[in-house]
Amino acid sequence: MSMVGFIDPATVSANSGTIADRSRLVAARLQKTDGEQIFMMPYNPGRHWILLIVRAKRETVYFLDPLPGNRVVDEEAKNIVNSAIKIYNSHIARAGRKAVIWKTLSGTPKQPSSVECGYYVMRFMRTSSWILPWRLRRSMPRETRKRHTPKKQLMKSGMNGQSLFAKLLNRGIIEHLYYV
C-alpha cells in the first residue's frame, strides 16, 4: 500500500453534496488504510483551490494555500475533515482527541495573480514527493552528504519518495520545510 493517498476533489469540494455525505466519503477513504497513510485532499470551496494533507491516525491536518497573506481554513472543509476523522476513530474504536489539530504550513510558494491556484496545489502535491530527499541532504553535515546521498539512502531502505515523505511527516520534519 502506498504511504500517500489521494482524495478525489470532485467528491469533497463545495456543491458535491451535504457536509455529512462528504464526511462519510472521506471517512470511507481513511478506513481503507492501516492508519499510517497520508492523504492529499485538494479542495475547492468555490473559485479557489487549497490543499489539505490529512493524517487520520495522528488527527492532524496540514493546510496549504497558494494565495498570499494569512489565510484561514474554510469552515466547511474543516467540518468535513473533522467529522470524517471522528467517523474514522469510531470505526477503529478509538476515543481520539477533543479537537483535530490544524496546522498551516508556512513557506509555501504563493501564486503571483488570481488564477494559478490549481497549478500551485498540483505543484505542492508533486513537490512533496521529491523535494524532501534534497532538503534532507542539504541539512546534513558535508562529510555525511558525501557518503549518503538521498538516492543511496532510498535504495538502501527500499523506500520511494512517497514513503520517505510519510516517514518525515510522522516525525514532524515536514512542517519545517520550505517548498521551492
Short mmCIF file of C-alpha atoms in Angstrom, two decimals:
data_model
loop_
_atom_site.label_atom_id
_atom_site.label_comp_id
_atom_site.label_asym_id
_atom_site.label_seq_id
_atom_site.Cartn_x
_atom_site.Cartn_y
_atom_site.Cartn_z
CA MET A 1 0.00 0.00 0.00
CA SER A 2 1.27 3.46 -0.87
CA MET A 3 2.10 5.79 2.02
CA VAL A 4 0.48 8.76 0.29
CA GLY A 5 -3.13 8.57 -0.83
CA PHE A 6 -5.38 10.90 -2.75
CA ILE A 7 -8.93 12.02 -2.00
CA ASP A 8 -10.88 12.91 -5.13
CA PRO A 9 -11.73 16.64 -5.02
CA ALA A 10 -14.92 16.03 -7.02
CA THR A 11 -16.37 14.11 -4.07
CA VAL A 12 -15.50 16.60 -1.31
CA SER A 13 -15.40 20.13 -2.75
CA ALA A 14 -18.25 22.63 -2.43
CA ASN A 15 -21.53 21.72 -4.14
CA SER A 16 -20.70 17.99 -4.09
CA GLY A 17 -23.44 17.02 -1.64
CA THR A 18 -24.13 17.63 2.02
CA ILE A 19 -21.34 18.03 4.56
CA ALA A 20 -22.42 14.72 6.14
CA ASP A 21 -22.24 12.90 2.79
CA ARG A 22 -18.81 14.31 2.01
CA SER A 23 -17.57 13.48 5.53
CA ARG A 24 -18.70 9.87 5.08
CA LEU A 25 -16.88 9.66 1.74
CA VAL A 26 -13.64 10.95 3.29
CA ALA A 27 -14.06 8.63 6.29
CA ALA A 28 -14.60 5.65 3.97
CA ARG A 29 -11.34 6.51 2.21
CA LEU A 30 -9.49 6.81 5.54
CA GLN A 31 -10.86 3.47 6.73
CA LYS A 32 -9.33 1.59 3.80
CA THR A 33 -5.82 2.03 5.21
CA ASP A 34 -3.72 0.93 8.15
CA GLY A 35 -3.82 4.45 9.56
CA GLU A 36 -0.27 5.44 8.70
CA GLN A 37 -1.18 6.66 5.24
CA ILE A 38 -1.20 10.38 4.48
CA PHE A 39 -3.96 11.75 2.28
CA MET A 40 -3.64 14.68 -0.06
CA MET A 41 -7.02 16.33 -0.39
CA PRO A 42 -7.31 19.14 -2.94
CA TYR A 43 -10.35 21.18 -2.00
CA ASN A 44 -12.27 23.90 -3.78
CA PRO A 45 -14.59 25.90 -1.51
CA GLY A 46 -15.65 27.93 -4.56
CA ARG A 47 -13.40 29.55 -7.18
CA HIS A 48 -10.13 28.74 -5.35
CA TRP A 49 -8.05 25.60 -4.75
CA ILE A 50 -6.32 24.72 -1.48
CA LEU A 51 -4.59 21.54 -0.32
CA LEU A 52 -5.28 19.67 2.89
CA ILE A 53 -2.92 16.91 3.98
CA VAL A 54 -4.88 14.60 6.28
CA ARG A 55 -3.22 12.35 8.86
CA ALA A 56 -6.10 10.42 10.38
CA LYS A 57 -4.10 8.36 12.87
CA ARG A 58 -2.49 11.47 14.36
CA GLU A 59 -5.66 13.51 13.99
CA THR A 60 -3.70 16.25 12.27
CA VAL A 61 -4.45 18.20 9.11
CA TYR A 62 -1.95 20.42 7.30
CA PHE A 63 -3.30 23.37 5.33
CA LEU A 64 -1.56 24.81 2.27
CA ASP A 65 -2.96 27.84 0.46
CA PRO A 66 -1.20 29.44 -2.52
CA LEU A 67 -2.90 32.82 -2.03
CA PRO A 68 -0.68 35.47 -0.39
CA GLY A 69 -1.45 36.62 3.13
CA ASN A 70 -2.52 34.84 6.27
CA ARG A 71 -5.37 32.65 5.14
CA VAL A 72 -7.65 30.59 7.32
CA VAL A 73 -9.11 27.20 6.57
CA ASP A 74 -12.58 27.20 5.04
CA GLU A 75 -15.09 26.25 7.77
CA GLU A 76 -16.89 23.80 5.51
CA ALA A 77 -13.63 21.95 4.74
CA LYS A 78 -12.82 21.91 8.45
CA ASN A 79 -16.23 20.44 9.29
CA ILE A 80 -15.90 17.77 6.60
CA VAL A 81 -12.47 16.61 7.76
CA ASN A 82 -13.22 16.88 11.50
CA SER A 83 -16.37 14.75 11.05
CA ALA A 84 -14.51 12.26 8.85
CA ILE A 85 -11.81 11.81 11.49
CA LYS A 86 -14.47 11.28 14.19
CA ILE A 87 -16.11 8.62 12.00
CA TYR A 88 -12.68 7.05 11.38
CA ASN A 89 -11.96 6.99 15.13
CA SER A 90 -15.28 5.31 15.90
CA HIS A 91 -14.56 2.75 13.15
CA ILE A 92 -11.25 1.78 14.76
CA ALA A 93 -12.75 2.01 18.28
CA ARG A 94 -10.55 4.86 19.45
CA ALA A 95 -11.70 7.78 21.62
CA GLY A 96 -9.45 10.33 19.91
CA ARG A 97 -8.78 13.94 20.77
CA LYS A 98 -11.40 16.53 21.61
CA ALA A 99 -10.38 18.52 18.53
CA VAL A 100 -8.41 17.75 15.39
CA ILE A 101 -5.11 19.63 15.14
CA TRP A 102 -4.97 22.03 12.18
CA LYS A 103 -1.59 23.38 11.08
CA THR A 104 -0.91 25.93 8.38
CA LEU A 105 2.34 25.11 6.60
CA SER A 106 4.35 28.26 6.17
CA GLY A 107 6.90 28.91 3.47
CA THR A 108 4.80 27.58 0.64
CA PRO A 109 5.16 29.43 -2.67
CA LYS A 110 2.46 31.96 -3.41
CA GLN A 111 0.66 32.39 -6.69
CA PRO A 112 1.55 35.65 -8.50
CA SER A 113 -2.01 36.51 -9.56
CA SER A 114 -5.54 35.25 -9.00
CA VAL A 115 -5.76 32.33 -11.44
CA GLU A 116 -2.88 29.92 -10.68
CA CYS A 117 -4.21 28.27 -7.50
CA GLY A 118 -4.89 24.91 -9.22
CA TYR A 119 -1.37 24.81 -10.63
CA TYR A 120 0.15 25.55 -7.22
CA VAL A 121 -1.93 22.90 -5.46
CA MET A 122 -0.78 20.31 -8.02
CA ARG A 123 2.77 21.58 -7.57
CA PHE A 124 2.52 21.16 -3.77
CA MET A 125 1.43 17.55 -4.26
CA ARG A 126 4.14 16.80 -6.81
CA THR A 127 6.91 18.59 -4.96
CA SER A 128 6.25 16.93 -1.63
CA SER A 129 7.19 13.53 -3.06
CA TRP A 130 10.63 14.54 -4.38
CA ILE A 131 11.81 17.68 -2.55
CA LEU A 132 12.35 16.02 0.81
CA PRO A 133 15.46 13.99 -0.06
CA TRP A 134 17.11 17.13 -1.41
CA ARG A 135 16.22 19.16 1.71
CA LEU A 136 17.48 16.43 3.99
CA ARG A 137 20.73 16.19 2.10
CA ARG A 138 21.30 19.95 2.42
CA SER A 139 20.77 19.77 6.18
CA MET A 140 23.38 17.01 6.64
CA PRO A 141 26.99 17.73 7.58
CA ARG A 142 29.24 17.82 4.50
CA GLU A 143 31.04 14.57 5.42
CA THR A 144 27.78 12.70 5.74
CA ARG A 145 26.50 14.16 2.47
CA LYS A 146 29.42 12.67 0.57
CA ARG A 147 28.77 9.20 1.95
CA HIS A 148 24.98 9.15 1.90
CA THR A 149 23.20 10.71 -0.99
CA PRO A 150 19.38 10.68 -0.83
CA LYS A 151 19.21 8.25 -3.76
CA LYS A 152 21.50 5.79 -1.99
CA GLN A 153 19.51 6.15 1.23
CA LEU A 154 16.27 5.47 -0.58
CA MET A 155 17.73 2.46 -2.38
CA LYS A 156 19.16 1.03 0.86
CA SER A 157 15.90 1.47 2.75
CA GLY A 158 13.69 0.24 -0.08
CA MET A 159 11.55 3.37 0.26
CA ASN A 160 10.27 5.53 -2.53
CA GLY A 161 9.74 9.29 -2.37
CA GLN A 162 6.19 8.88 -1.08
CA SER A 163 7.12 6.65 1.82
CA LEU A 164 10.02 8.94 2.74
CA PHE A 165 7.58 11.87 2.73
CA ALA A 166 5.27 9.92 5.04
CA LYS A 167 8.10 8.96 7.36
CA LEU A 168 9.27 12.56 7.65
CA LEU A 169 5.74 13.80 8.20
CA ASN A 170 5.41 11.25 11.03
CA ARG A 171 8.47 12.74 12.68
CA GLY A 172 7.23 16.31 12.26
CA ILE A 173 10.13 17.26 9.97
CA ILE A 174 7.94 18.26 7.04
CA GLU A 175 6.40 21.13 9.00
CA HIS A 176 9.71 22.97 8.95
CA LEU A 177 10.46 22.63 5.25
CA TYR A 178 10.30 25.48 2.81
CA TYR A 179 8.86 24.45 -0.52
CA VAL A 180 10.84 25.59 -3.53
#
